[in-house]
Short mmCIF file of N, CA and C in Angstrom, two decimals:
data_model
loop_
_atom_site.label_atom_id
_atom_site.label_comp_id
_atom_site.label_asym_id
_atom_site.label_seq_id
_atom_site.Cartn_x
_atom_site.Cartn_y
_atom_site.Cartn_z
N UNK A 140 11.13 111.39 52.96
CA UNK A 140 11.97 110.46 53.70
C UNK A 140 13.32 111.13 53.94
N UNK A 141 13.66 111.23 54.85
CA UNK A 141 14.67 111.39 55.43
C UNK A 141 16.40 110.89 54.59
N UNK A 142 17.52 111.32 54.62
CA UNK A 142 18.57 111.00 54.28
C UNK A 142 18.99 109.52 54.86
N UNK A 143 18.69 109.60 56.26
CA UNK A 143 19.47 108.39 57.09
C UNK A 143 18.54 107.28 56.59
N UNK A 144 16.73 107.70 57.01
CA UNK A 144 15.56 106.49 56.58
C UNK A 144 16.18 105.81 55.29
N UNK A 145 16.70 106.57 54.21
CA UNK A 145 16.46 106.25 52.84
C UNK A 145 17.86 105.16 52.62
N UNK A 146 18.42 105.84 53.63
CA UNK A 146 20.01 104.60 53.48
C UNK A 146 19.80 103.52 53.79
N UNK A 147 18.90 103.45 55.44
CA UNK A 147 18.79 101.99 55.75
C UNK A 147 17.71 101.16 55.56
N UNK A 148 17.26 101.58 54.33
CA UNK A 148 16.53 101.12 53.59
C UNK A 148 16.91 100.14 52.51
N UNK A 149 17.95 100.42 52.43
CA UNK A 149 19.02 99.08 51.23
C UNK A 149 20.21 98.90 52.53
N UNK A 150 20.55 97.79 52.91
CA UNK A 150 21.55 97.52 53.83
C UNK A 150 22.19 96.33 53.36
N UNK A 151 21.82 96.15 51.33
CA UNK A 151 22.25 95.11 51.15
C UNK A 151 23.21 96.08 49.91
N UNK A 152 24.64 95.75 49.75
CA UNK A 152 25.12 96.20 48.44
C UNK A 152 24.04 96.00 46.84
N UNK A 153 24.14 96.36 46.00
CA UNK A 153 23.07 96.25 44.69
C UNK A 153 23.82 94.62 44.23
N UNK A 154 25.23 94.57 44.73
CA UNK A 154 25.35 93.38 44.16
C UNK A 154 24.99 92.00 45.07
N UNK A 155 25.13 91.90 45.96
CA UNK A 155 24.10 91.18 46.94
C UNK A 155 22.74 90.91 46.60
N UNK A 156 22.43 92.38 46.24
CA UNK A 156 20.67 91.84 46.18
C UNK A 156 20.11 91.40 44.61
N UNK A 157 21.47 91.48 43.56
CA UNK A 157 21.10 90.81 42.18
C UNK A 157 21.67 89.49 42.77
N UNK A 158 22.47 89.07 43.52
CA UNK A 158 23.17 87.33 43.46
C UNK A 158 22.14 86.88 44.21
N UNK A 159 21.47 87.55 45.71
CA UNK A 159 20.44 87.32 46.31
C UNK A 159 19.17 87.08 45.81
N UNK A 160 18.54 87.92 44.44
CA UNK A 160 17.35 87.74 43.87
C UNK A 160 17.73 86.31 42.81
N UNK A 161 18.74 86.14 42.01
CA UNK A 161 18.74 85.06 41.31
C UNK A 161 18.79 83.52 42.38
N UNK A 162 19.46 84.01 43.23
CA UNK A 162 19.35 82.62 43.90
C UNK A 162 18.00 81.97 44.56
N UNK A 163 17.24 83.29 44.89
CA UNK A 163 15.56 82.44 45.02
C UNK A 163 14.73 81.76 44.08
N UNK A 164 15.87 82.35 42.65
CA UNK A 164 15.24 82.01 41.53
C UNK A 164 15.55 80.76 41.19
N UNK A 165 15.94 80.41 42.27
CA UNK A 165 16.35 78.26 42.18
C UNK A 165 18.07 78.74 41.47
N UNK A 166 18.59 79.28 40.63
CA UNK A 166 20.30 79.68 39.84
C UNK A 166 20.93 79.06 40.76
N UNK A 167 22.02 78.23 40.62
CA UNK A 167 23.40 77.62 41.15
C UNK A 167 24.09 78.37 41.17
N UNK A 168 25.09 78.44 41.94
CA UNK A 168 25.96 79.17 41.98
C UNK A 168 26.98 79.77 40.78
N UNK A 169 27.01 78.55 40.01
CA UNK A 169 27.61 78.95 38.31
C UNK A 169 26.69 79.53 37.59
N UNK A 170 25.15 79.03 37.52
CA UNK A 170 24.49 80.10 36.61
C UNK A 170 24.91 81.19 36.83
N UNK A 171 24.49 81.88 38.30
CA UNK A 171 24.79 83.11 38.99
C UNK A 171 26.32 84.14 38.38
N UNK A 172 26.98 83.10 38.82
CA UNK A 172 28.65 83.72 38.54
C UNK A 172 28.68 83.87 36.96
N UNK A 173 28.00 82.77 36.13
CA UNK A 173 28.01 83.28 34.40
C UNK A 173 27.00 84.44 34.35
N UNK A 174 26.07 84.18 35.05
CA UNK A 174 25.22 85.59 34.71
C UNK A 174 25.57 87.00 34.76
N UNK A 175 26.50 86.80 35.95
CA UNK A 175 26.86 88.28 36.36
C UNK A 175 28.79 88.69 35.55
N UNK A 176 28.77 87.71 35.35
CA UNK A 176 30.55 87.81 35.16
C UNK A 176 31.31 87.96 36.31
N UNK A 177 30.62 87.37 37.16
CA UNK A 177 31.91 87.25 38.29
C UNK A 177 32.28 85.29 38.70
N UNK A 178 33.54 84.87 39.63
CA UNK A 178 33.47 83.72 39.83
C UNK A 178 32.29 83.20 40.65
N UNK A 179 32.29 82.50 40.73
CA UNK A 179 31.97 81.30 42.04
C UNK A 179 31.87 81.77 43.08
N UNK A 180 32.99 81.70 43.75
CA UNK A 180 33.93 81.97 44.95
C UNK A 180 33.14 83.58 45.43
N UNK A 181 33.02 84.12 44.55
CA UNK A 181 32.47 85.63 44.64
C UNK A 181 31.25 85.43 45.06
N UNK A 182 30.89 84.95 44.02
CA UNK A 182 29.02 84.76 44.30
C UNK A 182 29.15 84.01 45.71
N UNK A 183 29.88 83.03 46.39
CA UNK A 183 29.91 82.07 47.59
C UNK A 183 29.99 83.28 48.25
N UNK A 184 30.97 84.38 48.24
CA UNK A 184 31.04 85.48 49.34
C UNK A 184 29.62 86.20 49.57
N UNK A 185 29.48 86.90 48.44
CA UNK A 185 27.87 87.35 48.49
C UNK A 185 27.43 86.83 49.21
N UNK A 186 26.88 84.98 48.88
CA UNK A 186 25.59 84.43 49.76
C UNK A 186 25.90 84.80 51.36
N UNK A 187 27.36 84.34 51.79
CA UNK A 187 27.45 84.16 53.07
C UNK A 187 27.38 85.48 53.35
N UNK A 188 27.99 87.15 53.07
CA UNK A 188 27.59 87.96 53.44
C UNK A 188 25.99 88.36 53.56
N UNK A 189 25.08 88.04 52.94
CA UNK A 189 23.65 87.85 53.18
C UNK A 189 23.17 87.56 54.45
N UNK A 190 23.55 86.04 54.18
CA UNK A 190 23.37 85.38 55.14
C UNK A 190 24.20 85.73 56.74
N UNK A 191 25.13 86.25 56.68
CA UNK A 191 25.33 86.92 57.76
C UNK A 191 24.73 88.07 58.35
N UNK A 192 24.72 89.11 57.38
CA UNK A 192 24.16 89.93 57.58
C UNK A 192 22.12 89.60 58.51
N UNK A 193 21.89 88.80 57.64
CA UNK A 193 20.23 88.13 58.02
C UNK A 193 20.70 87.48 59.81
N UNK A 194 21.29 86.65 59.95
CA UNK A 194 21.31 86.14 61.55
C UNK A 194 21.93 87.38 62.41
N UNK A 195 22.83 88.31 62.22
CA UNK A 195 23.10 89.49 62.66
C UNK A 195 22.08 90.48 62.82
N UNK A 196 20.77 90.66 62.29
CA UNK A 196 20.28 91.39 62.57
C UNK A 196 18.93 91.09 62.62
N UNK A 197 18.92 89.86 63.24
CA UNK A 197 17.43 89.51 63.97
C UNK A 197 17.34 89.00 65.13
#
């Protein structure tokens, strides 16, 4: 695989795709933020960067 293939192959930060995998896992937004040690507000950024990212590129 290629250098470029292998990049856009994750187009999600690693921390996106741990706040992203717990949240399918049914986690609230506070489980999430205690799980990881970050706030709320953080984890709220994550989702919506996701979620932006997802309607942006379909």
């Amino acid at each position: 695989m290629k250098g470029s293939d292998h990049k856009s192959k994750f187009l999600l930060t690693h921390r996106e795709r741990e706040v992203f995998e717990l949240l399918v896992q049914d986690k609230t937004t506070k489980d999430i933020a205690q799980q990881l040690f970050i706030s709320e507000k953080t984890v709220r950024n994550h989702i919506s960067n996701v979620i932006c990212f997802e309607t942006h590129n379909t």
